[in-house]
Short mmCIF file of C-alpha atoms and ligand atoms in Angstrom, two decimals:
data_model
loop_
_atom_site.label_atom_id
_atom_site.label_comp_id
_atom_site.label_asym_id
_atom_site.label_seq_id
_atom_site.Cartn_x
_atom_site.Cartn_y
_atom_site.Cartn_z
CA UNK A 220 0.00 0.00 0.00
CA UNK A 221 1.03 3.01 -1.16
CA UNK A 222 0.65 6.42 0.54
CA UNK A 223 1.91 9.89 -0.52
CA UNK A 224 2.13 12.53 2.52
CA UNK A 225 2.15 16.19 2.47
CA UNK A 226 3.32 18.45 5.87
CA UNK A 227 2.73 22.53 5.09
CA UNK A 228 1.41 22.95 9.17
CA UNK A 229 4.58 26.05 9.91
CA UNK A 230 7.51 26.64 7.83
CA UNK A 231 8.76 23.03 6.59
CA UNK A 232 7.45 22.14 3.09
CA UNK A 233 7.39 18.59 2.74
CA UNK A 234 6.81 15.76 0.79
CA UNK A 235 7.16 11.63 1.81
CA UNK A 236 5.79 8.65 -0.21
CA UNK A 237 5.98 5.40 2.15
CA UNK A 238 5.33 1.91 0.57
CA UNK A 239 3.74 -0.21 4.09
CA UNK A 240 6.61 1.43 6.94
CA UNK A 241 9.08 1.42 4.10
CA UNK A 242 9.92 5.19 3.42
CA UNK A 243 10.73 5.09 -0.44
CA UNK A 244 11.59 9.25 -0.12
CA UNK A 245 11.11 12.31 2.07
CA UNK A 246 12.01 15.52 0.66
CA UNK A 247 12.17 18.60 3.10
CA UNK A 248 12.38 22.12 2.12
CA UNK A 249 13.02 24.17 5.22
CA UNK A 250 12.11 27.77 4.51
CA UNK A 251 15.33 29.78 5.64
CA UNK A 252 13.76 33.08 4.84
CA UNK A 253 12.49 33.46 8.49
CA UNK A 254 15.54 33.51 10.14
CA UNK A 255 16.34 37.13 9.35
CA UNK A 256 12.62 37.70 11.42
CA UNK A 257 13.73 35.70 14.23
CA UNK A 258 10.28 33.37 13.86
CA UNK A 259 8.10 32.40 11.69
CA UNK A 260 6.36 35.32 9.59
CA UNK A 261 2.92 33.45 8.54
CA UNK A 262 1.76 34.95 5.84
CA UNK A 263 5.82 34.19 4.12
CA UNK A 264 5.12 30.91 5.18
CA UNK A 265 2.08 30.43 3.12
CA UNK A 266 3.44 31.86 0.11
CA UNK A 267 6.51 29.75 0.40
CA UNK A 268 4.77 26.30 0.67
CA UNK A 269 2.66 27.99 -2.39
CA UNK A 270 6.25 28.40 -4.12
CA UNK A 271 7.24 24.91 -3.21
CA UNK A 272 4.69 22.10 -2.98
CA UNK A 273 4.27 21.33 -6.75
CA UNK A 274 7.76 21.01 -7.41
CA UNK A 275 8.71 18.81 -4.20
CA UNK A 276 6.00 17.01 -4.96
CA UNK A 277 7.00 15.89 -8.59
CA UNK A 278 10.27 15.38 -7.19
CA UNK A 279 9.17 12.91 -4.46
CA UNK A 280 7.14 11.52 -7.32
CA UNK A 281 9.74 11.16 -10.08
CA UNK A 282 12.33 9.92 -7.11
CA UNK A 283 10.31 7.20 -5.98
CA UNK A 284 7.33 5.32 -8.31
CA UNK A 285 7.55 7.34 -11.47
CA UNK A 286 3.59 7.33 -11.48
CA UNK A 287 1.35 8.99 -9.57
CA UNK A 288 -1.32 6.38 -10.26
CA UNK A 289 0.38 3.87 -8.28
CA UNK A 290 -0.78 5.88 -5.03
CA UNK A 291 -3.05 4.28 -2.89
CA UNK A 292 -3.96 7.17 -0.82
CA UNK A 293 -3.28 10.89 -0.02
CA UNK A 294 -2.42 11.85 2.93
CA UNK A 295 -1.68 15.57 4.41
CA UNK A 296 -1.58 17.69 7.95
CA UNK A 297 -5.24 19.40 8.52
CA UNK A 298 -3.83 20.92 11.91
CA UNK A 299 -2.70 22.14 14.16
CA UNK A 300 -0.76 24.76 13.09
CA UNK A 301 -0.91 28.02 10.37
CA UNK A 302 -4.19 28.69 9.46
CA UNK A 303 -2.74 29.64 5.96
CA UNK A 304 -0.14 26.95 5.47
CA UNK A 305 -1.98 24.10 6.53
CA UNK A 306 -4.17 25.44 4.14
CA UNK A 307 -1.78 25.30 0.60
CA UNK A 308 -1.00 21.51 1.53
CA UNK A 309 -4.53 20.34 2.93
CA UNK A 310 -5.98 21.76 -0.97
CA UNK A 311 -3.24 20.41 -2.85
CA UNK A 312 -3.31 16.92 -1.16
CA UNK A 313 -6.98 17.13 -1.92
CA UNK A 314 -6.65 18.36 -5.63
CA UNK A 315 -5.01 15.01 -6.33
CA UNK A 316 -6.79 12.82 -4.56
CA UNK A 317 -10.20 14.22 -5.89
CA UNK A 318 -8.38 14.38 -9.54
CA UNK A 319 -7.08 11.06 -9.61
CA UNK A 320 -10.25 9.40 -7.37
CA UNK A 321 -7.82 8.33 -4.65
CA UNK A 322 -8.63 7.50 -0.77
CA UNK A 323 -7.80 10.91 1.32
CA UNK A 324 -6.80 10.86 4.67
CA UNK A 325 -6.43 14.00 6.86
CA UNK A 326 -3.81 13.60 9.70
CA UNK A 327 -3.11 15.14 13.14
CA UNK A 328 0.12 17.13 13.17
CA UNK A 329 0.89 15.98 16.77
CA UNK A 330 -0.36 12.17 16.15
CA UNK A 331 2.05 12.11 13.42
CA UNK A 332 5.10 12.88 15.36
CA UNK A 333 3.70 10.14 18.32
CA UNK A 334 3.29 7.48 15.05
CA UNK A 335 6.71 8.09 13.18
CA UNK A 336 8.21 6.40 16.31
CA UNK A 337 7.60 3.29 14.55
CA UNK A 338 9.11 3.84 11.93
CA UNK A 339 12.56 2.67 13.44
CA UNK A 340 11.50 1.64 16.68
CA UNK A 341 10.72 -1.96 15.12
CA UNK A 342 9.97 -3.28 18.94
CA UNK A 343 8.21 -0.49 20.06
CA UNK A 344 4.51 -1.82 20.87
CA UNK A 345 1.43 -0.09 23.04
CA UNK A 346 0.92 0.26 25.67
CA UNK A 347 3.51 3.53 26.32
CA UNK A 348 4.33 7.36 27.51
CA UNK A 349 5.23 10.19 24.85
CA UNK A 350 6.44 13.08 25.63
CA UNK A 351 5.61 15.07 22.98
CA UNK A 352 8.50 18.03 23.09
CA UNK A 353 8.07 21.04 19.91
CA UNK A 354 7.80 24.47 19.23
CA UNK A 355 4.22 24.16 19.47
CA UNK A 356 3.79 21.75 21.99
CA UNK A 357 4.84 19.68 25.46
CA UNK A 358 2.84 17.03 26.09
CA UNK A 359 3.16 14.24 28.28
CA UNK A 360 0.61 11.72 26.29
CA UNK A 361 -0.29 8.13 27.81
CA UNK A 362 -0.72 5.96 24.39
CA UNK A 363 -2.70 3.11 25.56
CA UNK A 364 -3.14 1.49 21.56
CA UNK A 365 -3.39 2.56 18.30
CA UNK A 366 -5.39 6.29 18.34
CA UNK A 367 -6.07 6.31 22.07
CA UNK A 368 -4.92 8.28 23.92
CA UNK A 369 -4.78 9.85 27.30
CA UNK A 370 -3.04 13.31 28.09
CA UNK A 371 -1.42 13.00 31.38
CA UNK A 372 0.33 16.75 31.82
CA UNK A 373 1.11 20.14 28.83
CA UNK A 374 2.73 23.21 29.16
CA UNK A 375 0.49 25.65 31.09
CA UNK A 376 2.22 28.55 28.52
CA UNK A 377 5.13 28.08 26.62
CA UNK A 378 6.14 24.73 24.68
CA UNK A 379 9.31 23.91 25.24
CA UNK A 380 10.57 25.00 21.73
CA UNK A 381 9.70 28.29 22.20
CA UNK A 382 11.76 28.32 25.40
CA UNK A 383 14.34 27.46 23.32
CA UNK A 384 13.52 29.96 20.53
CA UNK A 385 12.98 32.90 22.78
CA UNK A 386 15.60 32.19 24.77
CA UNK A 387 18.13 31.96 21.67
CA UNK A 388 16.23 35.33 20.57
CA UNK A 389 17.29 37.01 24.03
CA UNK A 390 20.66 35.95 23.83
CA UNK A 391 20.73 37.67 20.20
CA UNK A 392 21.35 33.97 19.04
CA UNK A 393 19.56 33.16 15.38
CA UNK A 394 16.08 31.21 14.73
CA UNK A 395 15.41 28.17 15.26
CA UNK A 396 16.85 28.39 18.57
CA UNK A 397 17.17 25.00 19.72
CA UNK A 398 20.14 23.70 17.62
CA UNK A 399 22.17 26.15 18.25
CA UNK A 400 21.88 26.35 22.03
CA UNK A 401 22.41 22.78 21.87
CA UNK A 402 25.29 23.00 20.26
CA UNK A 403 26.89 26.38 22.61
CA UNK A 404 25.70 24.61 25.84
CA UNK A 405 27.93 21.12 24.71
CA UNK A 406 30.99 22.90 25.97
CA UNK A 407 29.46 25.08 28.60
CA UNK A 408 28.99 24.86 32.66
CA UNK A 409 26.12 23.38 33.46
CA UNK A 410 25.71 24.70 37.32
CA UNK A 411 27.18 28.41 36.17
CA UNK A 412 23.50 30.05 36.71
CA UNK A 413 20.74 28.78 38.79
CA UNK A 414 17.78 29.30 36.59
CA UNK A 415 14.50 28.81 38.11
CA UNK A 416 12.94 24.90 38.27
CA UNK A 417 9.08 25.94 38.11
CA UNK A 418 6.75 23.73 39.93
CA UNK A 419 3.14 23.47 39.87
CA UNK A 420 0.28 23.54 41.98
CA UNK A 421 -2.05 22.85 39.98
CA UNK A 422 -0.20 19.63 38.25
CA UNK A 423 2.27 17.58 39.23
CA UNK A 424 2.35 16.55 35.66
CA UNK A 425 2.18 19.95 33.82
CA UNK A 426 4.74 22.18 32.70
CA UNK A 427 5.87 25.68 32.44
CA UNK A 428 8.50 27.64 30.97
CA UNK A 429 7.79 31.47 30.88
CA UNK A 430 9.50 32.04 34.62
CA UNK A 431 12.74 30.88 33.24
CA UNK A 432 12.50 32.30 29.87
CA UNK A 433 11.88 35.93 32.07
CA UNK A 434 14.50 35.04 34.55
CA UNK A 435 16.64 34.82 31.22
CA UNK A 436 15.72 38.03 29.95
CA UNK A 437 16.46 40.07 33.55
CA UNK A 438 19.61 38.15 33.84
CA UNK A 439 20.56 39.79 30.51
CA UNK A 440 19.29 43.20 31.39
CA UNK A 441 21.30 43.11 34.55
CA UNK A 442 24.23 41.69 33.47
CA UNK A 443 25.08 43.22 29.54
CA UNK A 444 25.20 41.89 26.51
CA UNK A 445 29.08 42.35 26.75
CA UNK A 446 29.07 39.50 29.73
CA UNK A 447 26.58 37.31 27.71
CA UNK A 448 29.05 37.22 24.97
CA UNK A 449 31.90 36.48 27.24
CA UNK A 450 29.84 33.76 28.87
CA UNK A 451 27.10 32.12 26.09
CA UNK A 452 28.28 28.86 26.49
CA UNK A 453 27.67 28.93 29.93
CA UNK A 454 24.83 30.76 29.95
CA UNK A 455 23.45 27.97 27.03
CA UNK A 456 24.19 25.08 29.41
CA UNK A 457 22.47 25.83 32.24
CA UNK A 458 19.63 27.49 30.40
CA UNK A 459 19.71 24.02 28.34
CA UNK A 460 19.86 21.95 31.80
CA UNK A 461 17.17 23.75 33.84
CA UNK A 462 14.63 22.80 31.04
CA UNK A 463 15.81 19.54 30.66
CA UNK A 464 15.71 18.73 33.92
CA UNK A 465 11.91 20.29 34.13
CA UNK A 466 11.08 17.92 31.47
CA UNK A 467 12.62 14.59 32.88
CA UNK A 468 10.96 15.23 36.90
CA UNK A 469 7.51 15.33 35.55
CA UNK A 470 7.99 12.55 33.04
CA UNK A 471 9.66 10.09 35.72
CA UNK A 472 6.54 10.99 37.67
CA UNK A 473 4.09 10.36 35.35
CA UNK A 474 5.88 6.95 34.16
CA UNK A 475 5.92 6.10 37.78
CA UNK A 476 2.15 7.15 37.99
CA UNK A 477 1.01 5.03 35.39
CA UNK A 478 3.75 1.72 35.66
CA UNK A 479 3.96 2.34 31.90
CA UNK A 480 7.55 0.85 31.00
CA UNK A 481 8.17 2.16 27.88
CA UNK A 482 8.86 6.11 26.82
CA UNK A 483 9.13 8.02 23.57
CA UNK A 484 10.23 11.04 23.02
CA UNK A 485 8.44 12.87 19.66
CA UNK A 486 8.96 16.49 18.57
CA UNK A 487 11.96 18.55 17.44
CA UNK A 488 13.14 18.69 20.90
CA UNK A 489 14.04 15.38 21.31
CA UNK A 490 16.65 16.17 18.49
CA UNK A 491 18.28 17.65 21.74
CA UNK A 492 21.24 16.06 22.65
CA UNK A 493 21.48 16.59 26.11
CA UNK A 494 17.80 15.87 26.70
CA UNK A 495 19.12 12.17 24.99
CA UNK A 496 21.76 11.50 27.49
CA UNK A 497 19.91 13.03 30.48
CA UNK A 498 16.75 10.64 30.01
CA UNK A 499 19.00 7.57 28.53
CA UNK A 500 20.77 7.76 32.25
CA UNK A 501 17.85 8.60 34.10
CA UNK A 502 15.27 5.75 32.33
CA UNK A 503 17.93 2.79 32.80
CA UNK A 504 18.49 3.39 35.68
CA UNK A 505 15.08 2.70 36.50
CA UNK A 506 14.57 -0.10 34.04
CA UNK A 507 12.24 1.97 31.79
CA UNK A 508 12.88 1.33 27.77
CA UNK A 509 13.41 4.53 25.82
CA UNK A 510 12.67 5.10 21.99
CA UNK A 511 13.16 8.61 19.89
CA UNK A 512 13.37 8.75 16.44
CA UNK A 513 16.07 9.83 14.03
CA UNK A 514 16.57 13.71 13.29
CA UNK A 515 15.30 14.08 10.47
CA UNK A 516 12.42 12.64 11.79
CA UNK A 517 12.16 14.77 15.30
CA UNK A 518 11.41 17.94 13.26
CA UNK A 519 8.01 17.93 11.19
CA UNK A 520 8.71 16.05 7.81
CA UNK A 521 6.17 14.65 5.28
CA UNK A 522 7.13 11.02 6.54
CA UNK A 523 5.31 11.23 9.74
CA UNK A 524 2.28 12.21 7.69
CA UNK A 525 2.74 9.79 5.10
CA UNK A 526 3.17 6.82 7.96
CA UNK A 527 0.32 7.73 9.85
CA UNK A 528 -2.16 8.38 6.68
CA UNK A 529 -0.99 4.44 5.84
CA UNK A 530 -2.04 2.82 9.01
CA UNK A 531 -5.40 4.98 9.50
CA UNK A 532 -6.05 3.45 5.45
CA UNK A 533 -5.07 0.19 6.31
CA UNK A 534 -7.57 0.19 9.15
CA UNK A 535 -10.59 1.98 6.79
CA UNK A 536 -10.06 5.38 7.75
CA UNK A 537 -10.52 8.23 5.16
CA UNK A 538 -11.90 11.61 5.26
CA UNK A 539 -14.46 13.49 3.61
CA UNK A 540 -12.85 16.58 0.94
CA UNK A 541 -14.55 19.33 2.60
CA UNK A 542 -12.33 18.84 5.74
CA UNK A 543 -11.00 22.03 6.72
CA UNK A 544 -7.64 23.29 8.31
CA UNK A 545 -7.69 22.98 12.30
CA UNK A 546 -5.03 25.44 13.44
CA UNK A 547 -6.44 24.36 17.09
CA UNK A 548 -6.58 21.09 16.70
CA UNK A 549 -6.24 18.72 19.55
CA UNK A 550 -5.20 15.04 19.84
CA UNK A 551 -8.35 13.33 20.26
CA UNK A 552 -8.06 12.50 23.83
O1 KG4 B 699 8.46 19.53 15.76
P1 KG4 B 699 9.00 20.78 15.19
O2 KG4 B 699 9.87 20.70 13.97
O3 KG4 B 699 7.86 21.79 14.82
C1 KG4 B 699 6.70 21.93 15.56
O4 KG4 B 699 5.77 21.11 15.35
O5 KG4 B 699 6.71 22.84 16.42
O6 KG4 B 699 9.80 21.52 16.39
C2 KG4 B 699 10.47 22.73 16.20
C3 KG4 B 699 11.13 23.10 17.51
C4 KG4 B 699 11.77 24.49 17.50
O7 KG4 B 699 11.33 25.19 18.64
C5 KG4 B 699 13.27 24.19 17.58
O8 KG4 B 699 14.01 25.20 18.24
C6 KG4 B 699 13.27 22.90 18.35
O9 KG4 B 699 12.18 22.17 17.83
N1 KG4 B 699 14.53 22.12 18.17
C7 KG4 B 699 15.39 21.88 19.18
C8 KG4 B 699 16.48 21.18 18.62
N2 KG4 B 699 16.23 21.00 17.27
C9 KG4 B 699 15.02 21.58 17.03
N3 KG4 B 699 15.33 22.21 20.49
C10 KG4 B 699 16.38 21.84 21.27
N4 KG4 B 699 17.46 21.19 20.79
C11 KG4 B 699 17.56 20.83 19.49
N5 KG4 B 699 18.65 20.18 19.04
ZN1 ZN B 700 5.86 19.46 14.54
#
């Protein structure tokens, strides 16, 4: 079974064809041109994936099967995400589907990154914990089987990513933020600043990250750009830790809440690679298994799509053509 996938949700333009879990391609354009903004400019973003999606797609195409006939199904991102962008690859997945009289399937952005964890996790089975980490989103997510699921603790305001992002922007770092305070903080001091650990009392499973990200931007006011220069590395590592560790006290809590004993990380977070080693230490140790995908399949990519639109066909989902973008759409839990 053949299914071709299209992701437009922010500012990744992407096309995936997957034969079964076999990935025959997976083209990703990300659009640089928001980098000089320091986020993502919508309205740019739509007009990009406008620019792009025809001729990724006849790459993918011409890369992979030659003929677009031997498609089984359509598959593309109806939210959440940019009103406008999910908008260029939702009609454009539907175009050829209703053109060529082909099963459509409209998938969940955030479902997508949970599925593409089997892609190369060939043992990983339900029941298990996700902890969904992106610029959009932090979610720990209990995934009891196949499309159930049951959301244990979020982010009260900030995802995690934009921590990252606004951070990075504070520190007059570039866009996205992550990587590259990922890559300063490898060589920094951990312990150099004691940025805040924010606890709830609402949750002991949610999240938040605005206190740190302001107790960033006084630090910096206080202190001088001159002295964050001097120290960025530092500053990265224990900006980098404090989140991390955030992250893994709620997620060992909820894993010990639930007995689950299996964890994935999803999201372009988990491309972090100090959030790898933290939770590969921490999860041994207490005899949890953990799974996270390849890069280039942390940060949104048409495979994810593609993947997930072939096991909802294989199990006799499709969806109607007048299915609109969702920019607020939820899993379904
Ligand atoms: O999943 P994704 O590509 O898009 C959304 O669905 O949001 O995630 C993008 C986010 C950005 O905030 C980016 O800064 C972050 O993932 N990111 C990272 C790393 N690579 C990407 N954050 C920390 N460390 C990284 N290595
Ligand atoms: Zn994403």
């Amino acid at each position: 079974m053949i299914v071709l996938g299209i992701e437009t949700s922010c500012d990744e333009t992407s096309v995936a064809i997957v034969d079964k879990n076999n990935v025959l391609i997976n083209i990703v354009a990300s659009q640089i041109l928001h980098r000089e903004y320091g986020g993502v400019v919508p309205e740019f973003a739509s007009r990009e994936h406008i620019r792009l999606i025809e001729v990724i797609a006849r790459d993918a195409i011409n890369g992979a099967i030659k003929d677009i006939n031997r498609v089984d199904g359509i598959a593309a991102t109806y939210g959440p995400g940019l009103m406008g962008a999910l908008l260029v690859g939702l009609s454009f997945a539907k175009g050829i589907a209703c053109t060529l009289n082909k099963s459509f399937i409209a998938v969940n952005h955030i479902e997508a990154h949970i599925m593409v964890n089997f892609l190369s996790c060939y043992d990983l089975k339900y029941p298990f914990m996700c902890l969904l980490v992106s610029g959009g989103h932090t979610m720990l997510i209990y995934v009891e089987e196949f499309r159930k699921y049951k959301l244990i603790g979020r982010s009260v305001d900030d995802a995690v990513g934009e921590a990252f992002d606004k951070g990075s922007r504070i520190l007059g770092l570039g866009y996205p933020g992550g990587p590259i305070i990922d890559k300063l903080a490898a060589s920094g001091i951990k312990d150099f600043y004691p940025f805040p650990r924010a606890k709830l009392k609402s949750s002991e499973f949610d999240f938040s990250f605005s206190g740190i990200k302001t107790s960033l931007l006084y630090l910096v006011k206080k202190k001088g750009m001159n002295w964050v220069k001097t120290n960025i590395n530092h500053i990265c590592a224990s900006y980098q830790e404090a989140i991390i560790e955030m992250l893994l006290t709620n997620t060992i809590k909820a894993i010990e809440f639930t007995g689950v004993d299996k964890l994935v990380l999803a999201g372009g977070v988990a491309a972090n690679s100090r959030l790898r080693e933290m939770f590969n230490t921490e999860l041994k140790n207490r005899g949890v298994k953990l799974y996270y995908p390849p890069l280039e399949y942390c940060t949104d990519n048409a495979a994810m799509i593609a993947y997930t639109g072939y096991e909802m066909l294989k199990r006799g989902y499709t969806s109607p053509l007048n299915i609109s973008p969702f920019p607020n759409l939820k899993l379904g839990i």
